[in-house]
Tab-separated table of C-alpha atoms in Angstrom:
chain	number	residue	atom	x	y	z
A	1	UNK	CA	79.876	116.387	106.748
A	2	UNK	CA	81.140	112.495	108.226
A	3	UNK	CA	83.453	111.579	106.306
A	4	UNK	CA	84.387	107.515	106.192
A	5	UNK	CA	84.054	105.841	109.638
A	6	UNK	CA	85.534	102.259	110.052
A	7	UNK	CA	84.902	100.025	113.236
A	8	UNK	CA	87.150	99.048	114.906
A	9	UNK	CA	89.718	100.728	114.662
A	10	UNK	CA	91.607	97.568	115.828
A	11	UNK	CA	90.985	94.540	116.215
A	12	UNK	CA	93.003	91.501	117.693
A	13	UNK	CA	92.253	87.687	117.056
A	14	UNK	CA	93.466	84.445	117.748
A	15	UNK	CA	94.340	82.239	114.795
A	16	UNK	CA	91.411	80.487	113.751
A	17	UNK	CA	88.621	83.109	114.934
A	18	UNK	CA	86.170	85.137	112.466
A	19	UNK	CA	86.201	88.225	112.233
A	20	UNK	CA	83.527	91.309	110.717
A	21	UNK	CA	85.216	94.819	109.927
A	22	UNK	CA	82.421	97.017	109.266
A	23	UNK	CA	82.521	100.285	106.703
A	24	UNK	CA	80.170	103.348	107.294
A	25	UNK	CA	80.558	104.974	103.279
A	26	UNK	CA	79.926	108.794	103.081
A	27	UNK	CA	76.567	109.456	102.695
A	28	UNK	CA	74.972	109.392	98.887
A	29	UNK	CA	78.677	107.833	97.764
A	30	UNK	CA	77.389	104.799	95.409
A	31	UNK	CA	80.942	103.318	95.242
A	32	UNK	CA	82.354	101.227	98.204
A	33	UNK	CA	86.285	99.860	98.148
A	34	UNK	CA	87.692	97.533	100.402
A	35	UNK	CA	91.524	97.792	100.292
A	36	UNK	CA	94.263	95.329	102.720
A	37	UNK	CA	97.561	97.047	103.200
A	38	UNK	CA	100.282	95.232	104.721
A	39	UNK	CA	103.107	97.120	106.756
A	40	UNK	CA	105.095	99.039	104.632
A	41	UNK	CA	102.972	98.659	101.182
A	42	UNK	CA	100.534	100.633	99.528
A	43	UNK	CA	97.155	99.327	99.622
A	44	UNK	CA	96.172	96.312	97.394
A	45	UNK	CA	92.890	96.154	96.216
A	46	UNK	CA	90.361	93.772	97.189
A	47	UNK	CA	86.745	94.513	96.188
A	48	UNK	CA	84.729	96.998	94.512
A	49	UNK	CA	80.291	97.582	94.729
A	50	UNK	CA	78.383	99.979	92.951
A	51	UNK	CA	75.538	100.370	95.265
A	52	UNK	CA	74.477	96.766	96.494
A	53	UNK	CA	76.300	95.203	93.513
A	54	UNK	CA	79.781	93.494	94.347
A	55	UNK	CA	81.360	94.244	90.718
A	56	UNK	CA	84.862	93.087	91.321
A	57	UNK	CA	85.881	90.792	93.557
A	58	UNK	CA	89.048	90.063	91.750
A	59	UNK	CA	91.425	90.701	94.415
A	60	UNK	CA	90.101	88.983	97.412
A	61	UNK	CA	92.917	86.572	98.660
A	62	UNK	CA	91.102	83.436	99.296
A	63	UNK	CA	87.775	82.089	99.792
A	64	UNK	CA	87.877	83.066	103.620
A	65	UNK	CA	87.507	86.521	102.418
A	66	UNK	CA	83.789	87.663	102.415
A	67	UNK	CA	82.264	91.122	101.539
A	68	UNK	CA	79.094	92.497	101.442
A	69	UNK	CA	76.997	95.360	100.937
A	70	UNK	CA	72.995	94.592	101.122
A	71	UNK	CA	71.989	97.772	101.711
A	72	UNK	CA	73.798	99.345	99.145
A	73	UNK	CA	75.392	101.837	102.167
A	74	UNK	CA	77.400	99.934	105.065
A	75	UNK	CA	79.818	97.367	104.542
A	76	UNK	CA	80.896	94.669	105.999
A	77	UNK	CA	84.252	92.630	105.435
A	78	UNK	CA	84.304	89.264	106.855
A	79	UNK	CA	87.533	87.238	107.587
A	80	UNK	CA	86.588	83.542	108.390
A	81	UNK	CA	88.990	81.174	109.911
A	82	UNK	CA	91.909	84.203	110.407
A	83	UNK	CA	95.760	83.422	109.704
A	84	UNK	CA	98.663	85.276	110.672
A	85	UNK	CA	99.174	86.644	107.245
A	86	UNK	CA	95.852	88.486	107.647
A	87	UNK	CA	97.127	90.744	109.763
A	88	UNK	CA	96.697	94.141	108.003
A	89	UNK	CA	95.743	97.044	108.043
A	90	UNK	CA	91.762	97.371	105.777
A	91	UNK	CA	90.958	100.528	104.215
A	92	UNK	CA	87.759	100.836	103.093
A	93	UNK	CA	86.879	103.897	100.589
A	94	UNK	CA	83.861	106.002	99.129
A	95	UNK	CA	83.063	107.914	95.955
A	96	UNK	CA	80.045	109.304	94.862
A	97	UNK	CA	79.578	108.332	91.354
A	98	UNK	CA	80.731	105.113	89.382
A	99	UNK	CA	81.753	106.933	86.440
A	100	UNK	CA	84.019	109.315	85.700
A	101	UNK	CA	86.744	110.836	88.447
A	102	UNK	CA	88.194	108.058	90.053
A	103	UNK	CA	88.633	110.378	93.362
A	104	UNK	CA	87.938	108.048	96.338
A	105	UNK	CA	87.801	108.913	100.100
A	106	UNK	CA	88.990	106.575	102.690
A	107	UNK	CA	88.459	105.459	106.324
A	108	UNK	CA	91.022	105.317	108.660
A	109	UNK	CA	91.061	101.635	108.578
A	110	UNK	CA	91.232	99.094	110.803
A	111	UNK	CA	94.496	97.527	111.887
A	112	UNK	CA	93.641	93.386	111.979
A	113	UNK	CA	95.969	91.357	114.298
A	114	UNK	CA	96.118	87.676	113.907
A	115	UNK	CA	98.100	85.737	117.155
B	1	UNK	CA	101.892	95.239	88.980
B	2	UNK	CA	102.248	98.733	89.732
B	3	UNK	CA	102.704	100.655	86.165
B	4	UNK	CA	104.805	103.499	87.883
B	5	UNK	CA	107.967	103.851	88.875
B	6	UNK	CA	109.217	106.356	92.052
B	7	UNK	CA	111.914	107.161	93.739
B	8	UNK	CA	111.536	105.378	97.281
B	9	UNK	CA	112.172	108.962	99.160
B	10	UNK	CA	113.028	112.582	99.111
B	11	UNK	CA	113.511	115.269	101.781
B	12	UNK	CA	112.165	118.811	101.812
B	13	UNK	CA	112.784	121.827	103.446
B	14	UNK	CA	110.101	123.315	105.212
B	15	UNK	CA	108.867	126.709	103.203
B	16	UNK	CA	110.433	125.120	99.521
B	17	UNK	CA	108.954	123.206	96.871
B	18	UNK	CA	108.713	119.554	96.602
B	19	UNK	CA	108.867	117.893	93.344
B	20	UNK	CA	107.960	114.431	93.585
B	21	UNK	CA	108.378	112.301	89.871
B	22	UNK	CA	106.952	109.694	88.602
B	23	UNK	CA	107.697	107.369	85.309
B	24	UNK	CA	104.773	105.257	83.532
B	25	UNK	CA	106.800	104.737	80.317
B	26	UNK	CA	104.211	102.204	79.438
B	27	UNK	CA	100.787	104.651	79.568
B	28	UNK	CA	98.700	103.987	77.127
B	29	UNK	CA	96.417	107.083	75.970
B	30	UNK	CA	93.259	106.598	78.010
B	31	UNK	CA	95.145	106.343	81.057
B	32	UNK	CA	94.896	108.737	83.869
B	33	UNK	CA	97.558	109.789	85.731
B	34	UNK	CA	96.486	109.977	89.748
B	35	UNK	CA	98.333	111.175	93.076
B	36	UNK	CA	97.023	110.318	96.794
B	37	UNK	CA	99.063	110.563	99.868
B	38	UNK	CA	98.804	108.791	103.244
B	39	UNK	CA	100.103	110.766	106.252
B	40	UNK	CA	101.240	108.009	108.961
B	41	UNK	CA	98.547	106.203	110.312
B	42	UNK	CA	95.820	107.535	108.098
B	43	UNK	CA	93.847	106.501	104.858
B	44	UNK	CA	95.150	108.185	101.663
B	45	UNK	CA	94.079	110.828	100.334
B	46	UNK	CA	93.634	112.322	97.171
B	47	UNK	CA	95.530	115.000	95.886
B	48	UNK	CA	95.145	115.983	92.270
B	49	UNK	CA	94.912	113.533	88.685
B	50	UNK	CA	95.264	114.820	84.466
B	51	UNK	CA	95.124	112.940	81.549
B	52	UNK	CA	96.938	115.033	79.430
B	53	UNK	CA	96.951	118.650	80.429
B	54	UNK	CA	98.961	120.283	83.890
B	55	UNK	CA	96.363	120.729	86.229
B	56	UNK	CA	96.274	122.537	89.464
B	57	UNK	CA	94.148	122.477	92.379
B	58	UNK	CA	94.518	124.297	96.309
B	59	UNK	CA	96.700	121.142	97.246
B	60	UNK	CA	99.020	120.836	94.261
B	61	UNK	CA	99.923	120.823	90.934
B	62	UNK	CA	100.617	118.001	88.166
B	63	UNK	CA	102.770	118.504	85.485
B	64	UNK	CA	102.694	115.344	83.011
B	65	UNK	CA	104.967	115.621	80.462
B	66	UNK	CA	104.219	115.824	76.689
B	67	UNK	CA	104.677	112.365	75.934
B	68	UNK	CA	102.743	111.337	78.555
B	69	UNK	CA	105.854	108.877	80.055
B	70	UNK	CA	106.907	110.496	82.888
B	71	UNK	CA	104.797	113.593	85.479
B	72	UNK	CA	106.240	115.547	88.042
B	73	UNK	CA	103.862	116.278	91.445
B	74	UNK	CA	104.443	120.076	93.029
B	75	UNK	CA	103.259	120.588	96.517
B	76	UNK	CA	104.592	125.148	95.905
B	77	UNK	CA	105.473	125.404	99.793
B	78	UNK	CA	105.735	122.424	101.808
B	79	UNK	CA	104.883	122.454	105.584
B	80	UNK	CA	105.813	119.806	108.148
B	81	UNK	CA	102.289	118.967	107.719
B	82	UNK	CA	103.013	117.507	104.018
B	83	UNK	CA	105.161	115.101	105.902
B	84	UNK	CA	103.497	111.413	104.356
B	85	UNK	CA	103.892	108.901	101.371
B	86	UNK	CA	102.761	109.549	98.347
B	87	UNK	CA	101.393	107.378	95.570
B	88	UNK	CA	101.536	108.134	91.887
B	89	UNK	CA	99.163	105.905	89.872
B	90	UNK	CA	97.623	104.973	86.352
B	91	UNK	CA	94.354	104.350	86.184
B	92	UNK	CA	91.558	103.099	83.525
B	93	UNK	CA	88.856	103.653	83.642
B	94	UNK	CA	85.798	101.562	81.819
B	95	UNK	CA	83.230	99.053	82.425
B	96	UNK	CA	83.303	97.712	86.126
B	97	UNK	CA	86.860	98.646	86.250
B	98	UNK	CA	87.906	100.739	89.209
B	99	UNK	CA	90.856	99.058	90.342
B	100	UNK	CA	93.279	101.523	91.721
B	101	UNK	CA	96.517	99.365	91.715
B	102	UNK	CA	99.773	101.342	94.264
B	103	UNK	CA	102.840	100.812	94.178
B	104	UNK	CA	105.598	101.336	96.788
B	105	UNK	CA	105.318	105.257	96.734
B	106	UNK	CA	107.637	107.917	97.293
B	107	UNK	CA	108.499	108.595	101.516
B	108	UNK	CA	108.383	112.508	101.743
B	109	UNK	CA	110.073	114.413	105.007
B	110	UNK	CA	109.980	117.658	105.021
B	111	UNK	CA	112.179	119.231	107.616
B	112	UNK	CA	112.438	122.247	109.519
């Protein structure tokens, strides 16, 4: 089966611009993980939903960061007003239950450019 | 913080075993131990995780140590293919907690 699909797969903006990075979960997965890694660090987390529910929110790095879910299946992260330091690359991830194995499955991500 | 410590890389020959290590002196005894890796340019994956016991799957196997403080990742016969970073990490899990917090990782080559 499809694993996780992210779109784009890259993305360049000018400082100042929004931007949406949309998450396609593996089908049935009620987890959803949105993860920023910078070059040459491991992923940092930024936000965790069961379902439609945003449980943890605790690592989103300002209030320019914006995530939903309303579907409980696709995601979409939503950068607002974008700065250099943005640039990234976002992972987003799957699993299929909210208990138990932590084993998640992740996109390819999509590599953010801020000029 | 990142709870584990690991060396920053190793090399491999092709065909040999890899042994990557990994300290978390400061586990505590619900904490799962976790390995993902993340070939260049791709999400990571996940590999294999125990709590206390080795444990073995087709991609690897985990050997934590008795005391829980340091565990020891085995890929039996490296390929090129094996070629990526790889992240040992402790995880808790309870509640709404499913933070997955990575360190630095460990840069494996394997070489022909």
């Amino acid at each position: 089966g499809a694993g996780v699909s992210q779109s784009p797969r890259y993305k360049v903006a000018k400082r100042g611009q929004d931007v949406a990075l949309r998450c396609d979960p593996i089908s049935g997965h009620v987890s959803l993980f949105w993860y920023q890694q910078a070059l040459g660090q491991g992923p940092e987390f930024l936000t965790y939903f069961q379902n439609e529910a945003q449980l943890d929110k605790s690592g989103l790095p300002s209030d320019r960061f914006f995530a939903e879910r309303p579907e409980g299946s696709v995601s979409t992260l939503k950068i607002q007003r974008t700065q250099q330091e943005d640039s990234a690359v976002y992972l987003c991830a799957s699993s299929l239950v909210p208990e138990g194995s932590n084993e998640q499955f992740f996109g390819p991500g999509t590599r953010l450019t801020v000029l | 913080d990142a709870k584990t410590t690991q060396p920053p890389s190793m090399d491999c020959a092709e065909g040999r075993a890899a042994n990557l290590p990994c300290n978390h002196s400061t586990i505590s005894g619900n904490e799962y131990v976790y390995w993902y890796r993340q070939i260049h340019s791709q999400g990571p994956q996940y590999i294999i995780h125990g709590l206390k016991n080795n444990e073995t799957n087709e991609m690897a196997s985990l050997i934590i140590t008795e005391d829980r403080k340091s565990s020891t990742l085995i890929l039996p016969h490296a390929t090129l293919r094996d070629t990526a970073v790889y992240y040992c990490i402790v995880f808790l899990a309870g509640g709404n907690n499913r933070k997955l917090i990575w360190g630095l990782g460990t840069s494996l080559a394997v070489n022909p």
